Amino acid sequence: MKALFVDDDVEYSSIFVKYLNEYCANLNLRIECDVCHDLKKIWDIAADYDLYFLDIEMGEINGLELAEKLRASFKEKEIIFISFYETYVFQSFRVKPFAFIRKNELKTDLYITLSFIQERLFEKHIQVDIPISKKNVLKVEPADLIYCQSEGHYVQFVFKSKENEVCRIKLNQVENILEDYGFIRVHVSYLIKDDYIDSIRGTEIKLLSGQVISISRPYKIAVYSRIFDKKAGMYYDRNSIKPF
């Protein structure tokens, strides 16, 4: 994984990279991190990275505005904000950051964030068996499954990197198996992987693909709570893991 740390503070950048390399070694996590101080050159190199660590206050450039531009161009790449000011946390939600690191709590917050990244990478290799009949199972990688759509007695499995599959099974059965892998029931006919949600407005969910899916009324509160809790947890659930 390649990461880009964007900050106009040269001294802090060195401190950040030092701890990043130390914690990655402890976690057996491979992240190659480059640093960018010349903010005018970001767009020349941005496409080469999987992950962006962005300071929010950088002189003439605002990290939140930069993140919005990055998100518009690279929807599936991860953004992590870094700031001394926690008041930016809720403003940052609009670009769906992976995490928010407090500069004055760098050691703790960075270690926890890297632990979350490690979990995310592990999840990408998980394979789940969905029983279709007594003899047949559908092997699914949850990280590659965008959503499931119920069609009568059948469920269509829509994948990111391979052809869709249709199986005779109830969506409730699929939900029971996949609910622990980041899938949200948004409609009687739809079960969606939260990683592929681009935005939510009113009773509509927009996927990263641009497809729009309706949220039915019985699921609206649960959907909003799930998405908010997931993001809020990245910022505030800081007691279970401690850095070395």
Short mmCIF file of C-alpha atoms in Angstrom, two decimals:
data_model
loop_
_atom_site.label_atom_id
_atom_site.label_comp_id
_atom_site.label_asym_id
_atom_site.label_seq_id
_atom_site.Cartn_x
_atom_site.Cartn_y
_atom_site.Cartn_z
CA MET A 1 0.00 0.00 0.00
CA LYS A 2 1.29 3.46 -0.89
CA ALA A 3 0.43 6.48 1.26
CA LEU A 4 0.96 10.21 0.81
CA PHE A 5 1.35 12.49 3.83
CA VAL A 6 0.39 16.07 2.93
CA ASP A 7 1.45 18.79 5.37
CA ASP A 8 3.32 22.07 5.12
CA ASP A 9 5.01 21.43 8.49
CA VAL A 10 8.34 19.78 7.64
CA GLU A 11 9.27 18.98 11.25
CA TYR A 12 5.95 17.33 12.07
CA SER A 13 6.10 15.33 8.84
CA SER A 14 9.34 13.71 9.98
CA ILE A 15 7.81 12.80 13.35
CA PHE A 16 4.75 11.33 11.66
CA VAL A 17 6.74 9.15 9.26
CA LYS A 18 8.95 7.94 12.13
CA TYR A 19 5.97 6.62 14.11
CA LEU A 20 4.24 5.32 11.00
CA ASN A 21 7.24 3.15 10.11
CA GLU A 22 7.62 1.98 13.72
CA TYR A 23 3.98 0.96 14.11
CA CYS A 24 3.78 -0.66 10.68
CA ALA A 25 6.73 -2.86 11.70
CA ASN A 26 4.96 -3.80 14.95
CA LEU A 27 1.75 -4.64 13.11
CA ASN A 28 3.48 -6.40 10.21
CA LEU A 29 1.80 -3.89 7.92
CA ARG A 30 3.44 -2.74 4.70
CA ILE A 31 2.82 0.93 3.95
CA GLU A 32 5.23 2.94 1.84
CA CYS A 33 4.71 6.59 2.80
CA ASP A 34 5.88 9.63 0.84
CA VAL A 35 5.65 13.23 2.03
CA CYS A 36 4.45 16.23 0.06
CA HIS A 37 5.27 19.75 1.31
CA ASP A 38 4.80 21.53 -2.02
CA LEU A 39 1.01 21.59 -2.11
CA LYS A 40 0.97 22.79 -5.72
CA LYS A 41 2.41 19.45 -6.84
CA ILE A 42 -0.22 17.23 -5.23
CA TRP A 43 -2.22 16.68 -8.42
CA ASP A 44 0.88 15.59 -10.30
CA ILE A 45 1.33 12.59 -8.00
CA ALA A 46 -2.04 11.96 -6.28
CA ALA A 47 -3.11 9.11 -8.57
CA ASP A 48 -0.11 7.01 -7.51
CA TYR A 49 -1.34 6.51 -3.92
CA ASP A 50 -3.94 4.34 -2.17
CA LEU A 51 -4.15 6.39 1.02
CA TYR A 52 -3.89 10.08 1.85
CA PHE A 53 -2.99 11.56 5.24
CA LEU A 54 -4.10 15.20 5.05
CA ASP A 55 -3.46 18.06 7.43
CA ILE A 56 -6.51 20.36 7.53
CA GLU A 57 -4.92 23.76 8.03
CA MET A 58 -2.14 24.29 5.51
CA GLY A 59 -1.76 27.98 4.82
CA GLU A 60 -3.60 28.89 1.65
CA ILE A 61 -4.92 25.35 1.09
CA ASN A 62 -7.65 23.88 3.26
CA GLY A 63 -7.36 20.14 3.80
CA LEU A 64 -11.13 19.67 3.71
CA GLU A 65 -11.35 21.31 0.30
CA LEU A 66 -8.42 19.26 -0.95
CA ALA A 67 -10.12 16.10 0.32
CA GLU A 68 -13.31 16.94 -1.57
CA LYS A 69 -11.34 17.23 -4.81
CA LEU A 70 -9.50 13.98 -4.13
CA ARG A 71 -12.75 12.20 -3.31
CA ALA A 72 -14.33 13.44 -6.56
CA SER A 73 -11.44 12.03 -8.58
CA PHE A 74 -10.58 8.92 -6.55
CA LYS A 75 -13.76 7.63 -4.91
CA GLU A 76 -12.40 4.34 -3.61
CA LYS A 77 -9.15 5.63 -2.09
CA GLU A 78 -8.92 6.29 1.64
CA ILE A 79 -8.55 9.72 3.27
CA ILE A 80 -7.32 10.25 6.84
CA PHE A 81 -7.35 13.73 8.35
CA ILE A 82 -4.72 14.99 10.78
CA SER A 83 -5.28 18.10 12.87
CA PHE A 84 -4.76 19.76 16.24
CA TYR A 85 -8.41 20.84 16.12
CA GLU A 86 -11.04 18.20 16.95
CA THR A 87 -13.78 20.67 15.97
CA TYR A 88 -13.15 19.63 12.37
CA VAL A 89 -14.28 16.05 13.01
CA PHE A 90 -17.92 16.49 12.03
CA GLN A 91 -17.11 18.79 9.11
CA SER A 92 -14.89 16.03 7.76
CA PHE A 93 -17.80 13.56 7.54
CA ARG A 94 -18.88 14.95 4.17
CA VAL A 95 -15.89 13.35 2.43
CA LYS A 96 -16.21 10.03 4.28
CA PRO A 97 -12.69 9.87 5.77
CA PHE A 98 -11.34 6.58 7.04
CA ALA A 99 -10.25 8.20 10.32
CA PHE A 100 -9.31 11.43 12.08
CA ILE A 101 -5.93 11.65 13.84
CA ARG A 102 -5.36 14.30 16.49
CA LYS A 103 -1.86 15.76 16.16
CA ASN A 104 -1.50 16.15 19.92
CA GLU A 105 -2.44 12.45 20.34
CA LEU A 106 -0.43 11.18 17.39
CA LYS A 107 0.99 8.02 18.95
CA THR A 108 -2.36 6.70 20.18
CA ASP A 109 -4.50 7.75 17.23
CA LEU A 110 -2.03 6.66 14.56
CA TYR A 111 -1.60 3.22 16.06
CA ILE A 112 -5.35 2.69 16.28
CA THR A 113 -5.84 3.90 12.71
CA LEU A 114 -3.16 1.54 11.42
CA SER A 115 -4.83 -1.29 13.33
CA PHE A 116 -8.10 -0.50 11.52
CA ILE A 117 -6.25 -0.50 8.20
CA GLN A 118 -4.77 -3.88 9.05
CA GLU A 119 -8.27 -5.23 9.77
CA ARG A 120 -9.56 -3.81 6.48
CA LEU A 121 -6.78 -5.51 4.52
CA PHE A 122 -7.49 -8.81 6.29
CA GLU A 123 -11.19 -8.54 5.45
CA LYS A 124 -10.37 -8.21 1.75
CA HIS A 125 -9.13 -11.80 1.71
CA ILE A 126 -12.02 -13.38 3.64
CA GLN A 127 -14.24 -15.83 1.76
CA VAL A 128 -17.72 -16.77 3.00
CA ASP A 129 -19.81 -19.79 2.01
CA ILE A 130 -23.50 -19.13 1.39
CA PRO A 131 -25.52 -22.40 1.33
CA ILE A 132 -27.70 -22.53 -1.78
CA SER A 133 -28.84 -26.12 -1.36
CA LYS A 134 -27.81 -29.20 0.59
CA LYS A 135 -25.05 -29.86 -1.93
CA ASN A 136 -24.14 -26.42 -3.28
CA VAL A 137 -22.65 -23.28 -1.78
CA LEU A 138 -21.89 -19.89 -3.28
CA LYS A 139 -18.39 -18.74 -2.35
CA VAL A 140 -18.40 -14.97 -1.78
CA GLU A 141 -15.65 -12.50 -0.93
CA PRO A 142 -17.55 -9.83 1.05
CA ALA A 143 -15.05 -7.15 0.04
CA ASP A 144 -15.89 -7.76 -3.64
CA LEU A 145 -19.67 -7.93 -3.21
CA ILE A 146 -21.40 -4.58 -3.77
CA TYR A 147 -25.01 -5.49 -3.02
CA CYS A 148 -27.61 -8.24 -3.09
CA GLN A 149 -31.02 -7.73 -4.68
CA SER A 150 -34.03 -9.90 -4.02
CA GLU A 151 -36.04 -10.82 -7.12
CA GLY A 152 -38.97 -13.04 -6.22
CA HIS A 153 -37.58 -16.33 -4.90
CA TYR A 154 -34.10 -15.44 -6.13
CA VAL A 155 -31.26 -13.16 -5.04
CA GLN A 156 -28.90 -11.46 -7.45
CA PHE A 157 -25.34 -11.01 -6.14
CA VAL A 158 -23.69 -7.97 -7.73
CA PHE A 159 -19.89 -8.02 -7.63
CA LYS A 160 -17.24 -5.42 -8.32
CA SER A 161 -14.76 -7.54 -10.23
CA LYS A 162 -16.68 -10.50 -11.64
CA GLU A 163 -19.98 -11.38 -13.27
CA ASN A 164 -23.16 -11.23 -11.21
CA GLU A 165 -24.72 -14.44 -9.96
CA VAL A 166 -28.37 -15.32 -9.33
CA CYS A 167 -29.31 -17.99 -6.80
CA ARG A 168 -32.54 -19.36 -5.41
CA ILE A 169 -32.38 -18.21 -1.80
CA LYS A 170 -34.13 -15.74 0.51
CA LEU A 171 -32.50 -12.36 1.14
CA ASN A 172 -33.07 -12.83 4.89
CA GLN A 173 -30.83 -15.90 4.79
CA VAL A 174 -28.11 -13.96 2.99
CA GLU A 175 -28.43 -11.09 5.46
CA ASN A 176 -27.95 -13.42 8.42
CA ILE A 177 -24.65 -14.59 6.93
CA LEU A 178 -23.29 -11.24 5.70
CA GLU A 179 -24.42 -8.81 8.41
CA ASP A 180 -21.09 -9.20 10.24
CA TYR A 181 -19.17 -8.20 7.11
CA GLY A 182 -20.42 -4.64 6.71
CA PHE A 183 -23.71 -5.25 4.88
CA ILE A 184 -26.76 -3.10 5.61
CA ARG A 185 -30.39 -3.93 4.83
CA VAL A 186 -31.76 -0.74 3.29
CA HIS A 187 -34.89 -2.09 1.63
CA VAL A 188 -36.94 -5.26 1.62
CA SER A 189 -35.17 -6.05 -1.66
CA TYR A 190 -31.65 -4.70 -1.06
CA LEU A 191 -28.66 -5.58 1.12
CA ILE A 192 -25.70 -3.23 0.52
CA LYS A 193 -21.99 -3.29 1.47
CA ASP A 194 -21.38 -0.03 3.36
CA ASP A 195 -17.93 0.45 1.76
CA TYR A 196 -19.62 1.03 -1.59
CA ILE A 197 -21.97 3.77 -0.37
CA ASP A 198 -20.99 7.14 -1.82
CA SER A 199 -23.64 9.31 -0.15
CA ILE A 200 -27.03 9.29 1.54
CA ARG A 201 -29.64 11.95 0.99
CA GLY A 202 -33.16 11.67 2.34
CA THR A 203 -34.45 8.25 1.35
CA GLU A 204 -31.85 7.56 -1.33
CA ILE A 205 -28.43 5.93 -1.27
CA LYS A 206 -25.95 6.67 -4.03
CA LEU A 207 -23.35 3.99 -4.67
CA LEU A 208 -19.80 4.66 -5.85
CA SER A 209 -20.92 3.38 -9.26
CA GLY A 210 -23.49 6.19 -9.44
CA GLN A 211 -26.45 3.84 -9.03
CA VAL A 212 -29.19 5.14 -6.73
CA ILE A 213 -31.13 2.79 -4.41
CA SER A 214 -34.10 3.78 -2.27
CA ILE A 215 -34.17 3.37 1.50
CA SER A 216 -37.55 2.08 2.59
CA ARG A 217 -39.12 3.72 5.64
CA PRO A 218 -38.80 0.74 8.04
CA TYR A 219 -35.02 0.70 7.52
CA LYS A 220 -34.23 4.44 7.43
CA ILE A 221 -33.38 4.96 11.12
CA ALA A 222 -31.25 1.81 11.26
CA VAL A 223 -29.37 2.77 8.09
CA TYR A 224 -28.56 6.29 9.27
CA SER A 225 -27.54 5.04 12.72
CA ARG A 226 -25.31 2.34 11.25
CA ILE A 227 -23.45 4.71 8.95
CA PHE A 228 -23.02 7.37 11.65
CA ASP A 229 -21.91 4.86 14.28
CA LYS A 230 -19.35 3.38 11.92
CA LYS A 231 -17.76 6.76 11.21
CA ALA A 232 -18.03 8.06 14.76
CA GLY A 233 -16.40 4.88 16.04
CA MET A 234 -13.32 5.60 13.97
CA TYR A 235 -12.84 8.82 15.93
CA TYR A 236 -13.95 8.04 19.46
CA ASP A 237 -13.55 4.34 20.23
CA ARG A 238 -9.96 4.70 21.40
CA ASN A 239 -9.83 2.56 24.53
CA SER A 240 -9.45 -0.99 23.23
CA ILE A 241 -6.10 -0.62 21.47
CA LYS A 242 -2.95 1.07 22.75
CA PRO A 243 0.32 1.78 20.92
CA PHE A 244 3.60 0.16 21.87
#
